[in-house]
Coordinates of C-alpha atoms in Angstrom, one line a residue:
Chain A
X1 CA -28.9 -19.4 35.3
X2 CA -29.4 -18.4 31.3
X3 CA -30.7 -15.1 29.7
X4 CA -32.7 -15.7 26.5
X5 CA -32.3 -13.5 23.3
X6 CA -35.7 -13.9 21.3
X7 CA -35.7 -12.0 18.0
X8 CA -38.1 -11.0 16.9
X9 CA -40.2 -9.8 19.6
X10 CA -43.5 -9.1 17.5
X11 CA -44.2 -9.3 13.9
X12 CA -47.5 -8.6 11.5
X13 CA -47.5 -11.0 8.8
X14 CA -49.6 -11.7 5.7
X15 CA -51.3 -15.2 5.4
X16 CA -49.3 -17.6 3.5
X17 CA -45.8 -16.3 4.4
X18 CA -42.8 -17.7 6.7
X19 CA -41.8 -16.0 9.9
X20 CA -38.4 -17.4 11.4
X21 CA -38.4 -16.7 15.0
X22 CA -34.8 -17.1 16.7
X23 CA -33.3 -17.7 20.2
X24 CA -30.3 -17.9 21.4
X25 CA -28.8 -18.4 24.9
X26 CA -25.8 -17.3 26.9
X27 CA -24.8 -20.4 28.2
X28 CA -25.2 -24.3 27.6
X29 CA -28.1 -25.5 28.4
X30 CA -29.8 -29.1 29.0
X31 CA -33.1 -28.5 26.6
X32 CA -34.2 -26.5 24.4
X33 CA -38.0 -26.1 24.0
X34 CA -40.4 -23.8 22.0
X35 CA -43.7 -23.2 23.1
X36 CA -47.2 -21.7 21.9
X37 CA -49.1 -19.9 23.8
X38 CA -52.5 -17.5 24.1
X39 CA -52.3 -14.1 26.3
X40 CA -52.9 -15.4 29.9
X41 CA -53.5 -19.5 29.0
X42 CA -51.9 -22.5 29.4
X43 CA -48.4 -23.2 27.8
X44 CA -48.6 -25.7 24.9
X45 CA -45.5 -27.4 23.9
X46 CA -44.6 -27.5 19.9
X47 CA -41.5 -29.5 19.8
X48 CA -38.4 -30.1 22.0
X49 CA -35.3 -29.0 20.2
X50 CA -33.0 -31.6 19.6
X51 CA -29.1 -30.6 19.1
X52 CA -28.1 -31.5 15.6
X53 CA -31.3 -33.8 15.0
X54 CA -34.5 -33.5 13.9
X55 CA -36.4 -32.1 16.8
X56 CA -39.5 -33.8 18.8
X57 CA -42.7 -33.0 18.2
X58 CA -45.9 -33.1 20.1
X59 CA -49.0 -34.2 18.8
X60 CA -50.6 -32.0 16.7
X61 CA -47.6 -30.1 15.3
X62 CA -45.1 -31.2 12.4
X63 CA -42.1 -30.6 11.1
X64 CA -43.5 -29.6 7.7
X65 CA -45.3 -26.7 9.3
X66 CA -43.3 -26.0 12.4
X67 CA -39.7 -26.5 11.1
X68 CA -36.8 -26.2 13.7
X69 CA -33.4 -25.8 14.1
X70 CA -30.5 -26.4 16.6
X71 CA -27.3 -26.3 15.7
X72 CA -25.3 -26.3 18.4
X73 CA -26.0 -26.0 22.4
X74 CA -27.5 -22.6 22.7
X75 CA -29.0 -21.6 19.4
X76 CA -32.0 -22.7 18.1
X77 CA -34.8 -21.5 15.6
X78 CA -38.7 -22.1 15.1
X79 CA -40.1 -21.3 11.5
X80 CA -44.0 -20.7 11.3
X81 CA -45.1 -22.1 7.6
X82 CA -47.6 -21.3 5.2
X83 CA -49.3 -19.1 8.0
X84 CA -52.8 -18.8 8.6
X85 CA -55.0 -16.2 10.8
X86 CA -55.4 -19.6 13.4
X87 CA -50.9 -19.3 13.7
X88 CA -51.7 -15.8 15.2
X89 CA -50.2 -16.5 19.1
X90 CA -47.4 -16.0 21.4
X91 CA -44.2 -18.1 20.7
X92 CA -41.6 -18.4 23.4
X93 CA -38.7 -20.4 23.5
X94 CA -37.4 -22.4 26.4
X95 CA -34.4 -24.0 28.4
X96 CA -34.0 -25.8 30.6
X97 CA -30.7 -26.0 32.9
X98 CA -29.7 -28.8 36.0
X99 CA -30.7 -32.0 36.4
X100 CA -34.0 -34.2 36.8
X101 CA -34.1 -32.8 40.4
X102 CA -33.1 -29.3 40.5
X103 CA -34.1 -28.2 36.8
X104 CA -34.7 -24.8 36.4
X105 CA -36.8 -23.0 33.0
X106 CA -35.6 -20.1 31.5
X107 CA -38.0 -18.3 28.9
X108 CA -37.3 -15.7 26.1
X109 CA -39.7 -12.8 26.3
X110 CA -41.7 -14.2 23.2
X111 CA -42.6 -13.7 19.6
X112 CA -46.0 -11.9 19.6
X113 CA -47.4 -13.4 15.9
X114 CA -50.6 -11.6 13.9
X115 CA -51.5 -12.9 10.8
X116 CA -53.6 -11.2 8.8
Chain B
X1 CA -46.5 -40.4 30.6
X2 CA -47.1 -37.5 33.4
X3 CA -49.8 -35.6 33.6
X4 CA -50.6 -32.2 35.7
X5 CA -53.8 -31.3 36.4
X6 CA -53.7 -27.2 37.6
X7 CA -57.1 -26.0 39.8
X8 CA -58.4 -23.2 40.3
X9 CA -58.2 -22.0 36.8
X10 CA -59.0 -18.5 38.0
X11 CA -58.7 -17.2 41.4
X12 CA -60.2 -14.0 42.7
X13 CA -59.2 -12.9 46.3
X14 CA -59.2 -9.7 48.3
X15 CA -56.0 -8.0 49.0
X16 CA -54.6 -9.7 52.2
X17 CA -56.0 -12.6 52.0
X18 CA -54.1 -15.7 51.3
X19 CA -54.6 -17.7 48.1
X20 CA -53.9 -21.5 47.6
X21 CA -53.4 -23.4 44.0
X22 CA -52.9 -27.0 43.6
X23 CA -51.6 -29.8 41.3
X24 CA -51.8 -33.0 41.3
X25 CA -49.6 -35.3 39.1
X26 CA -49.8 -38.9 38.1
X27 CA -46.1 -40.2 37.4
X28 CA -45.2 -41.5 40.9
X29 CA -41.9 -41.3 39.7
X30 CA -41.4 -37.4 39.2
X31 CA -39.5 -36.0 42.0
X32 CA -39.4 -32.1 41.3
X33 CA -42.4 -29.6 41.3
X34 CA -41.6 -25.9 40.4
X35 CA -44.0 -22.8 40.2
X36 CA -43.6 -20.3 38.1
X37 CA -45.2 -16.8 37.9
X38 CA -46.1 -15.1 34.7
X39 CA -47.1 -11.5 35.0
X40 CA -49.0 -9.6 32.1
X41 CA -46.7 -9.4 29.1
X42 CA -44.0 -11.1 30.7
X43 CA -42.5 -14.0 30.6
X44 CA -42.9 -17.3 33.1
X45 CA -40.3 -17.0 35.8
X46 CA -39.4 -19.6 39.0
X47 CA -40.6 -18.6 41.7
X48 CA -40.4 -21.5 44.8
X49 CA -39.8 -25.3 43.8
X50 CA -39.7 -28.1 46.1
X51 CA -38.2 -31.9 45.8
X52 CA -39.9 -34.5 46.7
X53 CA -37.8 -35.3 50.1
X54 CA -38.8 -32.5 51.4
X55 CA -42.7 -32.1 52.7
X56 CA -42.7 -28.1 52.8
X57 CA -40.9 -24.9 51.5
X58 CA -41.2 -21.3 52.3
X59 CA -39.9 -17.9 51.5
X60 CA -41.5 -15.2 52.6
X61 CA -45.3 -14.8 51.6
X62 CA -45.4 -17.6 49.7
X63 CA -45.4 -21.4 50.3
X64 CA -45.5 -24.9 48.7
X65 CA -46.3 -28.4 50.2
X66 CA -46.3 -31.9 48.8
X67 CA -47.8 -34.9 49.2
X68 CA -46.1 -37.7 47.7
X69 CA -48.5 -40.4 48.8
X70 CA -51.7 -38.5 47.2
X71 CA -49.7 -37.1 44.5
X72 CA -50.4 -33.4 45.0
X73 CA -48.9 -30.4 45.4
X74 CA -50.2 -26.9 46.3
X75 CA -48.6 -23.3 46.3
X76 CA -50.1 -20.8 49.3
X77 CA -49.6 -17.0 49.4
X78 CA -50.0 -15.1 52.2
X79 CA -51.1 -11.6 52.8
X80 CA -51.6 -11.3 49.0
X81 CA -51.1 -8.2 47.7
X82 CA -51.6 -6.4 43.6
X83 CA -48.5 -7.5 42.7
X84 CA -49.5 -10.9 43.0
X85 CA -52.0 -10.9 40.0
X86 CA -50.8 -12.5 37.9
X87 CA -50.9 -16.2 36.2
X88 CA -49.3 -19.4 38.4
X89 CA -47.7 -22.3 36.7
X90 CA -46.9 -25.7 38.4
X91 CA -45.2 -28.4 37.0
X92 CA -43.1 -31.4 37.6
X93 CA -40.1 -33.7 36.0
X94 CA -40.6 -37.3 35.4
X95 CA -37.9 -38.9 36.7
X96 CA -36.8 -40.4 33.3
X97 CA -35.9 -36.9 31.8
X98 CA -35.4 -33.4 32.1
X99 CA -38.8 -31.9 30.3
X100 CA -41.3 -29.8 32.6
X101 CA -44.4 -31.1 32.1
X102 CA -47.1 -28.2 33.2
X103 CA -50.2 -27.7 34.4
X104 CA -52.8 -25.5 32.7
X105 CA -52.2 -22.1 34.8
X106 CA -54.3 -20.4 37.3
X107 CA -55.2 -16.8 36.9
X108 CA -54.8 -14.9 39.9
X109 CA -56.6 -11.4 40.8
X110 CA -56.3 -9.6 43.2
X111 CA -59.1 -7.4 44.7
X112 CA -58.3 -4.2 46.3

């Protein structure tokens, strides 16, 4: 099992600012993943946090907008760039811990974003 | 790559009644299908999995089957009561790696 620490848990930020949302875990974990999502809709994956390499991202995000960090197994952070009104979501970071058939998600309780 | 398609994407049932959500996947490959609850404000936590040598799983009120051959999965609650409002995530591993790939969620309400 892993307990997430997300930091922080909400913020109000003006358009055209940086927000640096961090997580860190209690114990090594397989992946590290951060997520966007809506109150009550589907989870959309950003990027898969890559341990001392330049993380993975989906289509439709970059690194220029949605930098991240992992320096070692069980920290990693997620920087929202040059924010707009449209960034305004919840951001949760994941990990994952086991193997391909017993892997279990663990989530930190989110970074609730409004830009304004 | 995999795919997960989630149905219903809302789901209204009376209190008692049981409530079914399915998946279906297209990586033949993937061999592990979790489900996750999120309640309001919270975050998603496991809630029953299954592998895919094994046909059905239950625990308690809830239940999940497979279907290799159709590649589809379904979770089934029981006797549903308030506390099961809440929004249902399936997903599954590819076989190549360790990243969930999910399906869209189901909304789940609960009429008393």
């Amino acid at each position: 099992s892993a307990v997430i620490s997300q930091k922080p848990s909400r913020d109000i930020c003006q358009r055209g600012t940086s927000l640096t949302i961090q997580c860190q875990v209690d114990s090594q974990v397989t992946m590290m993943f951060w997520y966007r999502q809506q109150p009550g809709q589907s989870l959309t994956l950003i990027a898969t946090a890559n341990q001392g390499s330049e993380a993975t991202y989906e289509s439709g995000f970059v690194i220029d907008k949605f930098p991240i960090s992992r320096p070692n197994l069980t920290f990693s952070t997620l920087t929202v760039s040059n924010m707009s009104p449209e960034d305004s979501s919840i951001y949760l970071c994941s990990a994952t811990v086991g193997t391909s058939m017993n892997t279990e998600a663990f989530f930190g309780q989110g970074t609730r974003l409004t830009v304004v | 790559g995999e795919n997960v398609e989630q149905h219903p994407s809302t789901l209204s049932v009376q209190e008692g009644d049981s409530a079914v959500i399915k998946c279906t996947y297209s990586d033949s490959a993937s061999n592990y299908f979790p489900w996750y609850k999120q309640e309001l404000g919270k975050r998603p936590q496991l809630i029953i999995d299954i592998r895919s040598n094994v046909g059905e799983k239950k625990d308690q009120r809830i239940a999940v089957t497979l279907n290799k051959t159709a590649k589809h999965f379904s979770l089934h609650i029981t006797e549903t009561q308030p506390e099961d409002s809440a929004v249902y995530f399936c997903a599954a591993i590819p076989d190549s790696n360790y990243q969930l790939i999910w399906g869209a969620g189901t909304k789940l309400i609960i009429k008393p």
